mmCIF file of C-alpha atoms in Angstrom:
data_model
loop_
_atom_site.group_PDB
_atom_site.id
_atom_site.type_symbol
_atom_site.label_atom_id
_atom_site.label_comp_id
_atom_site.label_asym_id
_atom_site.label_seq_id
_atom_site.Cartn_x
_atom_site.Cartn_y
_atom_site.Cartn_z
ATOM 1 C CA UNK A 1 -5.905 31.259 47.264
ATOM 2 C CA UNK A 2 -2.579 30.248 45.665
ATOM 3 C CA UNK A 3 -2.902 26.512 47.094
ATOM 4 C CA UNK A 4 -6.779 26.644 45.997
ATOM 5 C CA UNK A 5 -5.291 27.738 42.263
ATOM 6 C CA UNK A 6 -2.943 25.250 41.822
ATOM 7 C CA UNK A 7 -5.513 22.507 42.758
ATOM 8 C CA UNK A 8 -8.056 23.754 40.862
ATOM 9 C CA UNK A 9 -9.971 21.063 38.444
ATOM 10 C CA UNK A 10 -9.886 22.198 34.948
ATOM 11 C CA UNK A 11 -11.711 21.596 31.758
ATOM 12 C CA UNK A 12 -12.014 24.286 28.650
ATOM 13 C CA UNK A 13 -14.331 26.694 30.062
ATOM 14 C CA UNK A 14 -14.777 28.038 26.404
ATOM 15 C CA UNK A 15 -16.846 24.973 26.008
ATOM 16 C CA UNK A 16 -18.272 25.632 29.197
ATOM 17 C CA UNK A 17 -16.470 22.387 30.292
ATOM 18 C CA UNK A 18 -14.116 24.096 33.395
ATOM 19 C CA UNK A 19 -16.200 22.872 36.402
ATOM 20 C CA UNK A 20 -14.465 25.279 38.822
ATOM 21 C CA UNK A 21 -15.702 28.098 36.898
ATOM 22 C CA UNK A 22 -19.151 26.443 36.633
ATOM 23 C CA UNK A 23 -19.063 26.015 40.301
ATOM 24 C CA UNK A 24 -18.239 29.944 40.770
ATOM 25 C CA UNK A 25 -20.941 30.832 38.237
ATOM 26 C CA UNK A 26 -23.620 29.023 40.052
ATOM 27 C CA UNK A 27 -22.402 30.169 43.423
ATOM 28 C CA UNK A 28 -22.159 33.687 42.296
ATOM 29 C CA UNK A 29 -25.967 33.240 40.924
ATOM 30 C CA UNK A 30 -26.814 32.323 44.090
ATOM 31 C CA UNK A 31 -25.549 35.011 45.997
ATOM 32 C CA UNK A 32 -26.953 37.628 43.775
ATOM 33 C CA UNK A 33 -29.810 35.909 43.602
ATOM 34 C CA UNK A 34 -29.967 35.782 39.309
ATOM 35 C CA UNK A 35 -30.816 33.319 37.565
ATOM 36 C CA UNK A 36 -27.201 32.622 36.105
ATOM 37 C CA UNK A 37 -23.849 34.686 35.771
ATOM 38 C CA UNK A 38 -20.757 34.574 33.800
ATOM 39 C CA UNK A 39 -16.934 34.517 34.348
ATOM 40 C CA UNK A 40 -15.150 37.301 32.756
ATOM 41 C CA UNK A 41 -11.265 38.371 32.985
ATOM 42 C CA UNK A 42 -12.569 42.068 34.422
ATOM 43 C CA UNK A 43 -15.241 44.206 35.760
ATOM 44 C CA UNK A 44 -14.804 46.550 32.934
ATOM 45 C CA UNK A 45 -15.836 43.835 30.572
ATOM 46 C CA UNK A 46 -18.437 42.853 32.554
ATOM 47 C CA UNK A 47 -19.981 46.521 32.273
ATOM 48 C CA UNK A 48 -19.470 46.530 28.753
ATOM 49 C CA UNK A 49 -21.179 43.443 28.271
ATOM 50 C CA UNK A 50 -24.038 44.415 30.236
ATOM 51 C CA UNK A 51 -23.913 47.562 28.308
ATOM 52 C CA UNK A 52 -24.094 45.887 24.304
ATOM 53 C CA UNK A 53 -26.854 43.431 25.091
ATOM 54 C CA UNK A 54 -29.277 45.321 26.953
ATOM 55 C CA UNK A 55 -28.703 48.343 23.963
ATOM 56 C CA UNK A 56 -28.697 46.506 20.918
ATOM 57 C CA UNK A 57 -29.250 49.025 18.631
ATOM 58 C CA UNK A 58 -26.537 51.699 17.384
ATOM 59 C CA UNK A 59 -27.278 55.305 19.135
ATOM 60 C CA UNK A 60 -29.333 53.776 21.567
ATOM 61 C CA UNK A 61 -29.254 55.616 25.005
ATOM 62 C CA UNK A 62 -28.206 55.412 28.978
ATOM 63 C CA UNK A 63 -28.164 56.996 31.794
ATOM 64 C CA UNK A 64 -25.291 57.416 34.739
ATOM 65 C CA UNK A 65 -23.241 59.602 37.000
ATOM 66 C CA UNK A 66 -20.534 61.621 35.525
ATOM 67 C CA UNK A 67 -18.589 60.593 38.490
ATOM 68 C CA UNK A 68 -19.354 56.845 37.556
ATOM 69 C CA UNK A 69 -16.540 54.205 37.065
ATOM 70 C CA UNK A 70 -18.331 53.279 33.746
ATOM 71 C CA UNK A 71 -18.364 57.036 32.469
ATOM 72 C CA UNK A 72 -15.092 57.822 33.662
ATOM 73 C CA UNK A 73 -12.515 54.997 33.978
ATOM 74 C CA UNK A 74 -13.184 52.513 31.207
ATOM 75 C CA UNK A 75 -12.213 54.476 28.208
ATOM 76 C CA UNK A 76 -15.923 55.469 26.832
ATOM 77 C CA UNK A 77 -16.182 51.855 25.785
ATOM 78 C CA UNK A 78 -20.229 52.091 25.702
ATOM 79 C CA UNK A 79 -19.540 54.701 22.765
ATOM 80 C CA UNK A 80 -16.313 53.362 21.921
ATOM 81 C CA UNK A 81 -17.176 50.089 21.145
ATOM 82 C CA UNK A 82 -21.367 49.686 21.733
ATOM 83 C CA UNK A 83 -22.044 52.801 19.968
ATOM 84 C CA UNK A 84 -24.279 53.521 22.933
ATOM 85 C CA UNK A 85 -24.784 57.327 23.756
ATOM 86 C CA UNK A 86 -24.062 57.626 27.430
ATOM 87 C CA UNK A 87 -25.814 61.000 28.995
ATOM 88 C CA UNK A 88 -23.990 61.757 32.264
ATOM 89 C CA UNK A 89 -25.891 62.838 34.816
ATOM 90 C CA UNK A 90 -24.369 65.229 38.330
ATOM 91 C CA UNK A 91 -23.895 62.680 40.895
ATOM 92 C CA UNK A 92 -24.752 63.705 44.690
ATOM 93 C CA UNK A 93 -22.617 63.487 47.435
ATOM 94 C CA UNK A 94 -24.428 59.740 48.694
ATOM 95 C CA UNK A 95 -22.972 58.526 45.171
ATOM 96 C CA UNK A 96 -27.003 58.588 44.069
ATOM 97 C CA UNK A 97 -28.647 60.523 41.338
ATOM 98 C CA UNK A 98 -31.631 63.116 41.914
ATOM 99 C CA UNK A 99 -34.640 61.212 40.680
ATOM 100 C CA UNK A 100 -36.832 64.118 39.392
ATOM 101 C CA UNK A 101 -33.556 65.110 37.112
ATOM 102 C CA UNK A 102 -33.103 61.542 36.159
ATOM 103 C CA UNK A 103 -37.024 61.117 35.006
ATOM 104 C CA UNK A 104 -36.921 64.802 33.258
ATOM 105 C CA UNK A 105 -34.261 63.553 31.150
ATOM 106 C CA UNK A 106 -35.435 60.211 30.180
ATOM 107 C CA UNK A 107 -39.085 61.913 29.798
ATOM 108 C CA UNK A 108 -37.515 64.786 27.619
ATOM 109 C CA UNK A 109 -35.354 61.732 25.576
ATOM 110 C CA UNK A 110 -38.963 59.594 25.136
ATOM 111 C CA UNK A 111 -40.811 62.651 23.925
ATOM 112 C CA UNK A 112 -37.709 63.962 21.412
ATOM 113 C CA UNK A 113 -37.534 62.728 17.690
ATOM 114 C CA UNK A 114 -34.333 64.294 17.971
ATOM 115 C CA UNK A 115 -32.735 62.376 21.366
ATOM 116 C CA UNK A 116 -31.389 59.225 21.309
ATOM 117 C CA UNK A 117 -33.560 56.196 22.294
ATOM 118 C CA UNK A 118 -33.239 55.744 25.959
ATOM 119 C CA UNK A 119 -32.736 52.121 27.086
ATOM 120 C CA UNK A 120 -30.409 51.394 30.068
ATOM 121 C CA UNK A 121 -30.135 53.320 33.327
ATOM 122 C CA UNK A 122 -26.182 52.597 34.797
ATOM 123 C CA UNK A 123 -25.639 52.129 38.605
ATOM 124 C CA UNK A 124 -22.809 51.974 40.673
ATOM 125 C CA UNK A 125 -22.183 50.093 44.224
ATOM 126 C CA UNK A 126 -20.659 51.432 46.043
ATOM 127 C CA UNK A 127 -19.298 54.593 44.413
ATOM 128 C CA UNK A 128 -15.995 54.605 44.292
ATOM 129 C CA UNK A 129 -16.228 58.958 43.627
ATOM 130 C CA UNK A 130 -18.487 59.018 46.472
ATOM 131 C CA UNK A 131 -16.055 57.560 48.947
ATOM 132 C CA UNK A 132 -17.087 54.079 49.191
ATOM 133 C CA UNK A 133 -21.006 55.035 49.814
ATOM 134 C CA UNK A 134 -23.045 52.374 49.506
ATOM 135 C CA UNK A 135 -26.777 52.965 47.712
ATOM 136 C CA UNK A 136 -29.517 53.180 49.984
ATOM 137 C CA UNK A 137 -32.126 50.436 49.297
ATOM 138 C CA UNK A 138 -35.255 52.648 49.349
ATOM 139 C CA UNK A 139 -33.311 54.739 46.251
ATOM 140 C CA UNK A 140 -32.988 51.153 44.301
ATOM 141 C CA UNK A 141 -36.560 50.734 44.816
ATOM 142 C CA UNK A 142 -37.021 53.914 43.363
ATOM 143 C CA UNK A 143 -34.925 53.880 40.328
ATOM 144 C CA UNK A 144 -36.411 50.374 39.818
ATOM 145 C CA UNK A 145 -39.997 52.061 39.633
ATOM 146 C CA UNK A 146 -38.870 55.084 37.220
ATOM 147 C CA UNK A 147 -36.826 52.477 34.858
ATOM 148 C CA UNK A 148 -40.222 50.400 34.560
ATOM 149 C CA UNK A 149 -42.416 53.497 34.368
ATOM 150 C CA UNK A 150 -40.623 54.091 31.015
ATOM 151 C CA UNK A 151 -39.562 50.350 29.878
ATOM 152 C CA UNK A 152 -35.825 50.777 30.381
ATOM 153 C CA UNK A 153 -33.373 48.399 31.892
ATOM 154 C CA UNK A 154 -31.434 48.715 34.684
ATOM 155 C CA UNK A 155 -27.852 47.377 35.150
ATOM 156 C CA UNK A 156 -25.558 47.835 38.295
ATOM 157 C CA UNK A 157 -21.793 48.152 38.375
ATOM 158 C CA UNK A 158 -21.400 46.261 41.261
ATOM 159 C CA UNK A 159 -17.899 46.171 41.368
ATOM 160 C CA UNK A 160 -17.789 46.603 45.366
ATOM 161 C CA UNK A 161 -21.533 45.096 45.887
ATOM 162 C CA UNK A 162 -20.030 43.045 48.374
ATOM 163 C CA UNK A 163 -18.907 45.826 50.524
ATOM 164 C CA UNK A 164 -22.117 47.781 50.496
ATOM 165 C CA UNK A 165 -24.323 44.103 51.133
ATOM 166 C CA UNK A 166 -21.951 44.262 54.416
ATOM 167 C CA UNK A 167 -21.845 47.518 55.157
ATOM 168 C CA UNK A 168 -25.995 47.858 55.277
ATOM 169 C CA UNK A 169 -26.176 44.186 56.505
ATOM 170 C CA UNK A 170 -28.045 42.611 54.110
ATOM 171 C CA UNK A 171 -27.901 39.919 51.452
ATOM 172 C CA UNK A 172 -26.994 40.780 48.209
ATOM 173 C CA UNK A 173 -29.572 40.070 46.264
ATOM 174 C CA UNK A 174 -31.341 42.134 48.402
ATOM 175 C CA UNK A 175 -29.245 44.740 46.363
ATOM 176 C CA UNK A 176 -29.230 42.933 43.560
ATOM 177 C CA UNK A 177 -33.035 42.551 42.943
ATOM 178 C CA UNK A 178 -33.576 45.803 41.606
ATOM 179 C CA UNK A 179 -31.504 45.777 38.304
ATOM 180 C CA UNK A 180 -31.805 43.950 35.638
ATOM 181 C CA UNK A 181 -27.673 42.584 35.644
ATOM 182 C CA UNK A 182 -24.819 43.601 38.070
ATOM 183 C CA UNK A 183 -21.487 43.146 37.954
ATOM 184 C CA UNK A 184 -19.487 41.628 40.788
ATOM 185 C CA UNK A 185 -15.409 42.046 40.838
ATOM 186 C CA UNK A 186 -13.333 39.406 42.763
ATOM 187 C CA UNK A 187 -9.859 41.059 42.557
ATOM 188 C CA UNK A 188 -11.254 44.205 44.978
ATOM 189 C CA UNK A 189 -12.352 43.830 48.219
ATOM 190 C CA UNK A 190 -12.504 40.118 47.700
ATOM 191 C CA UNK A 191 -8.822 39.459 47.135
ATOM 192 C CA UNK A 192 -9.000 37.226 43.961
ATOM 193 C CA UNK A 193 -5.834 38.117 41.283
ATOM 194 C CA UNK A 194 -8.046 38.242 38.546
ATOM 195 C CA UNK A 195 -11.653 38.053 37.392
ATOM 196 C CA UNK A 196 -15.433 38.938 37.760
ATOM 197 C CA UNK A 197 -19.376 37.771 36.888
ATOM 198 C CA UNK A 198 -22.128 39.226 35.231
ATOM 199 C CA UNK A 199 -25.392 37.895 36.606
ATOM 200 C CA UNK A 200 -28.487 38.017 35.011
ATOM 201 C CA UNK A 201 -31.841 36.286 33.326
ATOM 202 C CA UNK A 202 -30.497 32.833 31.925
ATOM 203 C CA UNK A 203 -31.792 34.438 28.509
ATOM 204 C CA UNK A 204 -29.370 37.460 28.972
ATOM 205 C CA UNK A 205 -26.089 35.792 30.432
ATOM 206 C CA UNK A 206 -26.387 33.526 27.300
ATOM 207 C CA UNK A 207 -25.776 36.843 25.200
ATOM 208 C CA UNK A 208 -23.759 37.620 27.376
ATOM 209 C CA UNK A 209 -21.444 34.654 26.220
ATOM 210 C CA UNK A 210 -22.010 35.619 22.818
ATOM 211 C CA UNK A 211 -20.485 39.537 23.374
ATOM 212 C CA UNK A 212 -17.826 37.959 25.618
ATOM 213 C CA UNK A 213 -16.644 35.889 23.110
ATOM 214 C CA UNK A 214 -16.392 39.160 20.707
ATOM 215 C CA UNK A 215 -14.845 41.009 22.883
ATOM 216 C CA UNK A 216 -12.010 38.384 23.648
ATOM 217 C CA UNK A 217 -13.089 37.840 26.884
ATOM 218 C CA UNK A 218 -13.393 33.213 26.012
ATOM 219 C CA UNK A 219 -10.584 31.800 28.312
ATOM 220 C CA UNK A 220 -9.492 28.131 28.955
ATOM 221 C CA UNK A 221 -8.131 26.672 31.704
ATOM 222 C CA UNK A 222 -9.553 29.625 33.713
ATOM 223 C CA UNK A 223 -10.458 27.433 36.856
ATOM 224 C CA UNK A 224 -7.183 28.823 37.957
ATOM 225 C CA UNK A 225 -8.718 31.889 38.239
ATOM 226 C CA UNK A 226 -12.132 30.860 39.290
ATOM 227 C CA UNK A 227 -10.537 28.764 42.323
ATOM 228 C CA UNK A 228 -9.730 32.345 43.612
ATOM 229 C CA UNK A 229 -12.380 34.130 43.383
ATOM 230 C CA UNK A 230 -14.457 31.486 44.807
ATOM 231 C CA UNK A 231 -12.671 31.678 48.328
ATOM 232 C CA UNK A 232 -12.832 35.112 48.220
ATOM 233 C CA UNK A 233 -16.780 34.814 47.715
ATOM 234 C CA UNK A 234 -17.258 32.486 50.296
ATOM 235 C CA UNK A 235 -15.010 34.158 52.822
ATOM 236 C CA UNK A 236 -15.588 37.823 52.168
ATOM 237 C CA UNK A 237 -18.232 38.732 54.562
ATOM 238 C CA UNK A 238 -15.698 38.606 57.353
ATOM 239 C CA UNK A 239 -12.870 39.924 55.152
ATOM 240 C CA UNK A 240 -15.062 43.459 53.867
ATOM 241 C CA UNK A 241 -16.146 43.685 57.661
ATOM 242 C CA UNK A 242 -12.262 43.798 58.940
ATOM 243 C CA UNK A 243 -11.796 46.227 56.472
ATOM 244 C CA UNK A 244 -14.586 48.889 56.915
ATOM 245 C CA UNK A 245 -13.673 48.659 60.333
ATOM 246 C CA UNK A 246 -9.747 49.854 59.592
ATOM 247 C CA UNK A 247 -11.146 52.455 57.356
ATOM 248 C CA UNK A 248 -13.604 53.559 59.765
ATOM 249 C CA UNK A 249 -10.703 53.571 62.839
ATOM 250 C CA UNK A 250 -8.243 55.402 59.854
ATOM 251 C CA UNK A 251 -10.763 58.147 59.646
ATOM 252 C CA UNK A 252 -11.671 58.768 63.243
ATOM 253 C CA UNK A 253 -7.758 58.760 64.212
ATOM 254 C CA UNK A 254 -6.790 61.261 60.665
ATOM 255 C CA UNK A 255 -10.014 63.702 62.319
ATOM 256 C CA UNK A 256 -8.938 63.484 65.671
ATOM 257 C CA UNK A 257 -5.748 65.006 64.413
ATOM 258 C CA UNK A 258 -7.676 68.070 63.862
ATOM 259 C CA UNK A 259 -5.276 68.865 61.128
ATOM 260 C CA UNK A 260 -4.406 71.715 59.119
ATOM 261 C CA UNK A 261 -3.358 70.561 56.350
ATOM 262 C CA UNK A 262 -5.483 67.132 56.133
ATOM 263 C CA UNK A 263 -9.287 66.848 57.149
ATOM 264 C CA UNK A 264 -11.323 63.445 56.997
ATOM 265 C CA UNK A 265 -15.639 63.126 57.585
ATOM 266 C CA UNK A 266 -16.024 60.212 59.328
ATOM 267 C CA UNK A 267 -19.624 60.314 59.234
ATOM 268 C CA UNK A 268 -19.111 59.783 54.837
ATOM 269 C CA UNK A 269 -16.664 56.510 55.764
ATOM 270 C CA UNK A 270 -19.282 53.621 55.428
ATOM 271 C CA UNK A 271 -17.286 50.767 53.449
ATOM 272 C CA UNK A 272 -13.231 50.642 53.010
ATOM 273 C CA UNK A 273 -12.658 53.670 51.108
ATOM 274 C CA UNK A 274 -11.935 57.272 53.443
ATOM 275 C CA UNK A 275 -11.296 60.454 51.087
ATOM 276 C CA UNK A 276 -8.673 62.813 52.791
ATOM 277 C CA UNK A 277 -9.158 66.654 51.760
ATOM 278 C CA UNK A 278 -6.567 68.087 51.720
ATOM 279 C CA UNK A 279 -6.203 71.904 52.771
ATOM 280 C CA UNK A 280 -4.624 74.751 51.460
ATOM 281 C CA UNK A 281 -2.592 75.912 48.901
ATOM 282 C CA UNK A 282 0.692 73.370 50.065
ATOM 283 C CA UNK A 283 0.531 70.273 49.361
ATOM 284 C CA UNK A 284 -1.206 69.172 46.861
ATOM 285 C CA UNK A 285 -2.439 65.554 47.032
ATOM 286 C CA UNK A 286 0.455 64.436 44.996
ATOM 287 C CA UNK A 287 2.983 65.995 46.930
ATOM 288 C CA UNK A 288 1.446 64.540 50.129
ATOM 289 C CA UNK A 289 0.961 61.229 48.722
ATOM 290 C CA UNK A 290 4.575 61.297 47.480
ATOM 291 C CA UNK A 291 5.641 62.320 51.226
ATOM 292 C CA UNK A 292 3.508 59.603 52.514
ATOM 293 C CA UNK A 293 5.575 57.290 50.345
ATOM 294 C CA UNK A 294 9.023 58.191 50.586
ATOM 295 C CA UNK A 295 10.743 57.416 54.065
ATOM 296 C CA UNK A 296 13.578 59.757 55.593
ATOM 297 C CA UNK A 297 16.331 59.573 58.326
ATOM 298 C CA UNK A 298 14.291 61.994 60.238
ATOM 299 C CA UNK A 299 11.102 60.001 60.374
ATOM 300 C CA UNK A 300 13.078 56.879 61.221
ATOM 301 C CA UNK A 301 14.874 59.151 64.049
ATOM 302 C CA UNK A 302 11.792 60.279 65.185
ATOM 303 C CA UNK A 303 9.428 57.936 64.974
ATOM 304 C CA UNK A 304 11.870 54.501 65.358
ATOM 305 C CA UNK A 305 10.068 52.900 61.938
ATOM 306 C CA UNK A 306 10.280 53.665 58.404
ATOM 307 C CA UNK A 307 7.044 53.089 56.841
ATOM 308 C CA UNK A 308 5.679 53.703 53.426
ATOM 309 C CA UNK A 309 2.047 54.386 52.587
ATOM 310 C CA UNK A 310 0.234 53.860 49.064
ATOM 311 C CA UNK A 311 -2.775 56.549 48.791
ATOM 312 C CA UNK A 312 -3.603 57.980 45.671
ATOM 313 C CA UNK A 313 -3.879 61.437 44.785
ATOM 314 C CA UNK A 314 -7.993 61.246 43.470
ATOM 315 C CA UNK A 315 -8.984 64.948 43.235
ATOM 316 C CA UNK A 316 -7.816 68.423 42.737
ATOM 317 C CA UNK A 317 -7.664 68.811 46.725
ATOM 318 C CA UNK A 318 -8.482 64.889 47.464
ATOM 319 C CA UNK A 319 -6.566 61.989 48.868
ATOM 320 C CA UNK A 320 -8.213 58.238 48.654
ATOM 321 C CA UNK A 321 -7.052 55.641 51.031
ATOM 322 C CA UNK A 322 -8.489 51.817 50.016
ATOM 323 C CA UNK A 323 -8.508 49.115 52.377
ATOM 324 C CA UNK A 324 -8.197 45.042 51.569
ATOM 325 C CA UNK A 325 -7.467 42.209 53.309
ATOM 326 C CA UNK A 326 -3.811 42.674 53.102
ATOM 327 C CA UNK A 327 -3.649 45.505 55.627
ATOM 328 C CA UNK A 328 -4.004 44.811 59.022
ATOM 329 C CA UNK A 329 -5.701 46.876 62.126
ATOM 330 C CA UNK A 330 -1.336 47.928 63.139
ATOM 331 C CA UNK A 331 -0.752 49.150 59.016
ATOM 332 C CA UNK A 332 -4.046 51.144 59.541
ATOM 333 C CA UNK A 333 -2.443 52.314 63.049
ATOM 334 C CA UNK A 334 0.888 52.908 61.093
ATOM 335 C CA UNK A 335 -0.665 54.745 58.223
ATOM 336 C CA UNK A 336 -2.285 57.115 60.658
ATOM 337 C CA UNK A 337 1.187 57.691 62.204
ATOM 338 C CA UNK A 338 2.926 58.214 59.276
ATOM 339 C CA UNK A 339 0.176 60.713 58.206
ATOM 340 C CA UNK A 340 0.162 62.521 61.235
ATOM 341 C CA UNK A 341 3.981 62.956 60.754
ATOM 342 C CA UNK A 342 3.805 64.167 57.310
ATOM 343 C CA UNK A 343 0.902 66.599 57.833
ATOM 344 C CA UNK A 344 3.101 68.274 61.069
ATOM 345 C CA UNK A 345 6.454 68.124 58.825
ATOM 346 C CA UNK A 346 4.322 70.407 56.294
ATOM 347 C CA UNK A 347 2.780 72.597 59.081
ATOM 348 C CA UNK A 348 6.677 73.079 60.195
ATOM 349 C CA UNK A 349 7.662 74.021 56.886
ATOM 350 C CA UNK A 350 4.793 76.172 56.116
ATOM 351 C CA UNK A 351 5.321 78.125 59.084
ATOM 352 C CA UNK A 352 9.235 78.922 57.965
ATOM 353 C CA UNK A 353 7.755 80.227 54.962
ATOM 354 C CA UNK A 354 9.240 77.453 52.703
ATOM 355 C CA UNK A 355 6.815 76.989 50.170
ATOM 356 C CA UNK A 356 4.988 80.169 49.294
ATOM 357 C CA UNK A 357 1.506 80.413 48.325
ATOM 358 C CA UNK A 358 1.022 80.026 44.411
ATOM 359 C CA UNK A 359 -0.079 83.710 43.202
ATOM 360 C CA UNK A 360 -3.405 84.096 43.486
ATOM 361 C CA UNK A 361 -3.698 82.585 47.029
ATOM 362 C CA UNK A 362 -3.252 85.485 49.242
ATOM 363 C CA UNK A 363 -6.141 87.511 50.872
ATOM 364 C CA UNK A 364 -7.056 91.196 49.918
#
């Protein structure tokens, strides 16, 4: 990618004159099988985007999870900056929404002076919150049915599209044929530094440029960019596959540990992302991921390696693990090691009564 940056052609892509990006745009079409797509600096502009030109008008309404990356993680810019009313819907354990409770509330919205005008329904795949689970295609169908029943618009956060087009073995715009735009992010899965595409209707992706361009979001020279991304397009399919495989291997080896202080579901690990619960009162996922990090004499006596592993504390008893092309089949081996080491340390310790149950905890 470096070598494929630094050779880049360039032009001023501003004036849609960069013919790397132009190359990327039309290749990312392709895949997604739109009629055109953009080159932003982020997903989370890309959403936004989507967001401001299919809800043009001020108090204008969508619909999403309120475990979604676009409710959650990119600072309310759909009120914040589109003035768009977001109503957050309970998201299931797949990562999908329950239909009937989806058309209720867009029914009750239509038939309510008082509601705001419903416009956009929000999807995301795969859901990050879910664990990495990928949207079934029979449920896109679906929510592409209800959306037209009512003339609303449906965009897709598509941030790890990729992923779930491998994971279910299909194209991707055999995902992407249900929504109106999706976003695709190249500095995920895909391994780019930087960047993403909004695909759409030629007729939307050139308003698209217009909100870009308001949003800051016009860039140069940004071949160098592009030049990434596009490798990581073209080569991902194998890349995502090595991945879900490590993830899948992580969470088979974490539940054969039969654990009790860490528990995986293998059966909910479809793409690169395994959630760890975590049990008990001691540890909590930051003290565990903080163990996980840190590397001691003792583990180096013990195990003959000192290894340090990056998981992030997600939930109030939850542990995600990510996977990308930078760690290999031995770091997933290594990570389960070092895991099984720090949950036994903390069954030790528990056991010698050094960390007492927070009041509260004990039985009757």
């Amino acid at each position: 990618m470096r070598r494929a940056m630094a050779r880049a052609a360039l032009g001023d892509d501003d004036y849609g004159e960069d013919p790397t990006v132009n190359e990327l745009q039309r290749l990312a079409a392709g895949t997604l099988g739109m009629d055109s797509a953009l080159f932003v600096p982020t997903a989370t502009m890309a959403n936004l985007i989507a967001v401001m030109c299919h809800c043009q008008r001020r108090g204008a309404q969508l619909f999403l999870g309120r475990d979604s990356h676009l409710h959650l993680y990119e600072h309310g810019g759909a009120a914040q900056v589109a003035g768009v009313h977001s109503q957050a819907l309970p998201d299931l354990p797949s990562g999908t929404l329950d239909l009937e409770q989806l058309e209720l509330a867009v029914r009750e919205a239509q038939g309510s002076q008082y509601h705001p005008r419903p416009e956009l329904i929000c999807l995301e795949n795969t859901h990050s919150s879910a664990g990495g689970r990928a949207l079934p295609l029979t449920y896109l169908s679906q929510v592409r049915g209800l959306a037209d029943r009512y003339g609303l618009r449906v965009h897709m956060d598509g941030a790890r599209l990729m992923n779930a087009a491998v994971a279910q073995r299909v194209e991707p715009a055999q995902i992407a044929q249900h929504c109106d735009s999706v976003s695709l992010c190249f500095s995920k899965g895909l391994g780019a530094p930087a960047g993403a595409v909004l695909a759409g209707s030629g007729e939307f992706v050139s308003e698209a440029w217009r909100v870009r361009k308001v949003l800051g979001g016009g860039m140069r020279q940004a071949g160098v960019l592009a030049a990434a991304a596009r490798l990581g397009l073209q080569h991902g399919e194998v890349t995502l596959r090595g991945d879900h495989d490590n993830a899948r291997r992580f969470a088979e080896g974490v539940h054969g540990l039969d654990s009790a202080i860490c528990s995986v579901s293998p059966a909910a690990v479809e793409t690169n992302i395994v959630m760890v619960s975590v049990r008990g009162p001691w540890p909590c996922p930051a003290e565990l991921c903080a163990r996980l990090r840190a590397v001691s004499e003792e583990e180096v006596t013990a195990t003959g390696r000192a290894v340090s592993v990056l998981l992030l504390p997600w939930a109030a008893r939850t542990v995600r693990a990510v996977w990308h092309r930078g760690v290999s089949a031995r770091d997933t081996e290594l990570a389960r090691r070092k895991l099984e080491f720090v949950a036994r340390k903390c069954q030790e310790e528990l056991a010698l009564g050094l960390h007492p149950a927070p009041a509260g905890a004990g039985g009757a």
